Amino acid sequence: MKNIFSRRRKRFDPNLSNDEGQSFLHRYAAHLNLTGIEVFIACGADINKQDNIGMTPLHYAAFNGQLPALRALFNAGANPSLRTIDGRSVADIARAGNHELVARYARKHFPG
């Protein structure tokens, strides 16, 4: 059993993404799966991976109003200054998702 696990583990790619460039970390941030976020970061997921439109897991958490996910990603080292390809910040994305509380948090803690 140990050998099977080892082989599977070597093939596991925590940065695997779909056609839109979304990784598991993007999806976990959007849907507030804190355990998934922690596991994928521990497995080497790129915490700043941008999808096809430049959104990072932080942007996904902000757009979906997932403040605990936003905090977890930031505390794990996510770069809050990354912008989408059209120049939108994490706070801008939170406002676009109608999450003013998250937008205020982002503006306060991620200036610039």
PDB file of C-alpha atoms in Angstrom:
ATOM      1  CA  MET A   1       0.000   0.000   0.000  1.00  0.00           C
ATOM      2  CA  LYS A   2       2.802   2.417   0.830  1.00  0.00           C
ATOM      3  CA  ASN A   3       4.350   2.054  -2.657  1.00  0.00           C
ATOM      4  CA  ILE A   4       1.040   2.839  -4.388  1.00  0.00           C
ATOM      5  CA  PHE A   5       0.627   5.978  -2.297  1.00  0.00           C
ATOM      6  CA  SER A   6       4.180   7.049  -3.082  1.00  0.00           C
ATOM      7  CA  ARG A   7       3.671   6.657  -6.834  1.00  0.00           C
ATOM      8  CA  ARG A   8       0.413   8.579  -6.758  1.00  0.00           C
ATOM      9  CA  ARG A   9       1.912  11.288  -4.644  1.00  0.00           C
ATOM     10  CA  LYS A  10       4.726  11.839  -7.145  1.00  0.00           C
ATOM     11  CA  ARG A  11       2.196  12.397  -9.935  1.00  0.00           C
ATOM     12  CA  PHE A  12       0.003  14.744  -7.887  1.00  0.00           C
ATOM     13  CA  ASP A  13       0.073  18.299  -9.211  1.00  0.00           C
ATOM     14  CA  PRO A  14      -1.415  20.827  -6.765  1.00  0.00           C
ATOM     15  CA  ASN A  15      -1.353  23.466  -9.514  1.00  0.00           C
ATOM     16  CA  LEU A  16      -3.443  21.509 -12.007  1.00  0.00           C
ATOM     17  CA  SER A  17      -5.923  23.889 -13.624  1.00  0.00           C
ATOM     18  CA  ASN A  18      -8.973  23.771 -15.867  1.00  0.00           C
ATOM     19  CA  ASP A  19      -9.379  25.462 -19.271  1.00  0.00           C
ATOM     20  CA  GLU A  20     -10.053  28.776 -17.533  1.00  0.00           C
ATOM     21  CA  GLY A  21      -6.808  28.560 -15.583  1.00  0.00           C
ATOM     22  CA  GLN A  22      -8.518  27.907 -12.253  1.00  0.00           C
ATOM     23  CA  SER A  23      -6.675  25.640  -9.856  1.00  0.00           C
ATOM     24  CA  PHE A  24      -8.138  23.753  -6.920  1.00  0.00           C
ATOM     25  CA  LEU A  25      -6.915  26.595  -4.714  1.00  0.00           C
ATOM     26  CA  HIS A  26      -9.026  29.087  -6.694  1.00  0.00           C
ATOM     27  CA  ARG A  27     -12.116  26.907  -6.207  1.00  0.00           C
ATOM     28  CA  TYR A  28     -11.436  26.287  -2.517  1.00  0.00           C
ATOM     29  CA  ALA A  29     -11.016  30.028  -1.922  1.00  0.00           C
ATOM     30  CA  ALA A  30     -14.295  30.751  -3.702  1.00  0.00           C
ATOM     31  CA  HIS A  31     -16.219  28.166  -1.703  1.00  0.00           C
ATOM     32  CA  LEU A  32     -14.586  28.676   1.727  1.00  0.00           C
ATOM     33  CA  ASN A  33     -12.925  25.308   2.019  1.00  0.00           C
ATOM     34  CA  LEU A  34     -10.279  26.248   4.581  1.00  0.00           C
ATOM     35  CA  THR A  35      -9.074  22.676   4.957  1.00  0.00           C
ATOM     36  CA  GLY A  36      -8.611  22.395   1.192  1.00  0.00           C
ATOM     37  CA  ILE A  37      -6.723  25.689   1.158  1.00  0.00           C
ATOM     38  CA  GLU A  38      -4.378  24.521   3.919  1.00  0.00           C
ATOM     39  CA  VAL A  39      -3.798  21.100   2.335  1.00  0.00           C
ATOM     40  CA  PHE A  40      -3.073  22.449  -1.148  1.00  0.00           C
ATOM     41  CA  ILE A  41      -0.713  25.118   0.184  1.00  0.00           C
ATOM     42  CA  ALA A  42       1.102  22.424   2.177  1.00  0.00           C
ATOM     43  CA  CYS A  43       1.335  20.344  -1.028  1.00  0.00           C
ATOM     44  CA  GLY A  44       3.045  23.200  -2.858  1.00  0.00           C
ATOM     45  CA  ALA A  45       0.164  24.938  -4.636  1.00  0.00           C
ATOM     46  CA  ASP A  46       1.092  28.296  -6.141  1.00  0.00           C
ATOM     47  CA  ILE A  47      -0.758  30.663  -3.825  1.00  0.00           C
ATOM     48  CA  ASN A  48      -0.439  33.493  -6.376  1.00  0.00           C
ATOM     49  CA  LYS A  49      -1.432  31.501  -9.481  1.00  0.00           C
ATOM     50  CA  GLN A  50      -3.398  33.683 -11.836  1.00  0.00           C
ATOM     51  CA  ASP A  51      -6.191  32.285 -13.998  1.00  0.00           C
ATOM     52  CA  ASN A  52      -6.775  33.276 -17.632  1.00  0.00           C
ATOM     53  CA  ILE A  53      -8.078  36.715 -16.628  1.00  0.00           C
ATOM     54  CA  GLY A  54      -5.439  37.312 -13.960  1.00  0.00           C
ATOM     55  CA  MET A  55      -7.486  36.447 -10.888  1.00  0.00           C
ATOM     56  CA  THR A  56      -5.646  34.797  -8.000  1.00  0.00           C
ATOM     57  CA  PRO A  57      -7.215  32.747  -5.192  1.00  0.00           C
ATOM     58  CA  LEU A  58      -7.374  36.021  -3.202  1.00  0.00           C
ATOM     59  CA  HIS A  59      -9.547  37.532  -5.943  1.00  0.00           C
ATOM     60  CA  TYR A  60     -11.837  34.485  -5.890  1.00  0.00           C
ATOM     61  CA  ALA A  61     -12.231  34.713  -2.115  1.00  0.00           C
ATOM     62  CA  ALA A  62     -12.982  38.445  -2.398  1.00  0.00           C
ATOM     63  CA  PHE A  63     -15.510  38.082  -5.229  1.00  0.00           C
ATOM     64  CA  ASN A  64     -17.406  35.456  -3.249  1.00  0.00           C
ATOM     65  CA  GLY A  65     -17.265  37.353   0.050  1.00  0.00           C
ATOM     66  CA  GLN A  66     -15.134  34.705   1.751  1.00  0.00           C
ATOM     67  CA  LEU A  67     -13.308  36.810   4.324  1.00  0.00           C
ATOM     68  CA  PRO A  68     -11.933  33.801   6.285  1.00  0.00           C
ATOM     69  CA  ALA A  69     -10.437  32.408   3.062  1.00  0.00           C
ATOM     70  CA  LEU A  70      -9.019  35.838   2.195  1.00  0.00           C
ATOM     71  CA  ARG A  71      -7.332  36.027   5.597  1.00  0.00           C
ATOM     72  CA  ALA A  72      -6.018  32.456   5.391  1.00  0.00           C
ATOM     73  CA  LEU A  73      -4.492  33.054   1.963  1.00  0.00           C
ATOM     74  CA  PHE A  74      -2.934  36.361   2.993  1.00  0.00           C
ATOM     75  CA  ASN A  75      -1.527  34.853   6.200  1.00  0.00           C
ATOM     76  CA  ALA A  76      -0.029  32.038   4.106  1.00  0.00           C
ATOM     77  CA  GLY A  77       1.835  34.573   1.956  1.00  0.00           C
ATOM     78  CA  ALA A  78      -0.508  35.456  -0.913  1.00  0.00           C
ATOM     79  CA  ASN A  79       0.450  38.679  -2.694  1.00  0.00           C
ATOM     80  CA  PRO A  80      -2.450  41.153  -2.350  1.00  0.00           C
ATOM     81  CA  SER A  81      -0.959  43.612  -4.857  1.00  0.00           C
ATOM     82  CA  LEU A  82      -1.491  41.335  -7.886  1.00  0.00           C
ATOM     83  CA  ARG A  83      -4.148  42.663 -10.235  1.00  0.00           C
ATOM     84  CA  THR A  84      -6.312  41.114 -12.915  1.00  0.00           C
ATOM     85  CA  ILE A  85      -5.407  41.611 -16.574  1.00  0.00           C
ATOM     86  CA  ASP A  86      -7.772  44.585 -16.673  1.00  0.00           C
ATOM     87  CA  GLY A  87      -6.080  46.118 -13.601  1.00  0.00           C
ATOM     88  CA  ARG A  88      -8.599  45.319 -10.867  1.00  0.00           C
ATOM     89  CA  SER A  89      -7.395  44.886  -7.290  1.00  0.00           C
ATOM     90  CA  VAL A  90      -8.699  42.481  -4.653  1.00  0.00           C
ATOM     91  CA  ALA A  91     -10.889  45.311  -3.261  1.00  0.00           C
ATOM     92  CA  ASP A  92     -12.238  46.089  -6.743  1.00  0.00           C
ATOM     93  CA  ILE A  93     -13.192  42.436  -7.216  1.00  0.00           C
ATOM     94  CA  ALA A  94     -14.912  42.322  -3.806  1.00  0.00           C
ATOM     95  CA  ARG A  95     -16.984  45.369  -4.787  1.00  0.00           C
ATOM     96  CA  ALA A  96     -17.853  43.739  -8.119  1.00  0.00           C
ATOM     97  CA  GLY A  97     -19.193  40.777  -6.134  1.00  0.00           C
ATOM     98  CA  ASN A  98     -21.243  43.146  -3.918  1.00  0.00           C
ATOM     99  CA  HIS A  99     -19.196  42.379  -0.809  1.00  0.00           C
ATOM    100  CA  GLU A 100     -18.495  45.805   0.637  1.00  0.00           C
ATOM    101  CA  LEU A 101     -17.272  44.448   3.997  1.00  0.00           C
ATOM    102  CA  VAL A 102     -14.605  42.380   2.216  1.00  0.00           C
ATOM    103  CA  ALA A 103     -13.763  45.369  -0.007  1.00  0.00           C
ATOM    104  CA  ARG A 104     -13.260  47.585   3.070  1.00  0.00           C
ATOM    105  CA  TYR A 105     -11.072  44.903   4.675  1.00  0.00           C
ATOM    106  CA  ALA A 106      -8.993  44.637   1.506  1.00  0.00           C
ATOM    107  CA  ARG A 107      -8.579  48.398   1.177  1.00  0.00           C
ATOM    108  CA  LYS A 108      -7.506  48.639   4.832  1.00  0.00           C
ATOM    109  CA  HIS A 109      -5.087  45.691   4.862  1.00  0.00           C
ATOM    110  CA  PHE A 110      -3.930  45.639   1.224  1.00  0.00           C
ATOM    111  CA  PRO A 111      -3.300  49.315   0.349  1.00  0.00           C
ATOM    112  CA  GLY A 112      -2.259  50.150  -3.154  1.00  0.00           C
TER     113      GLY A 112
END
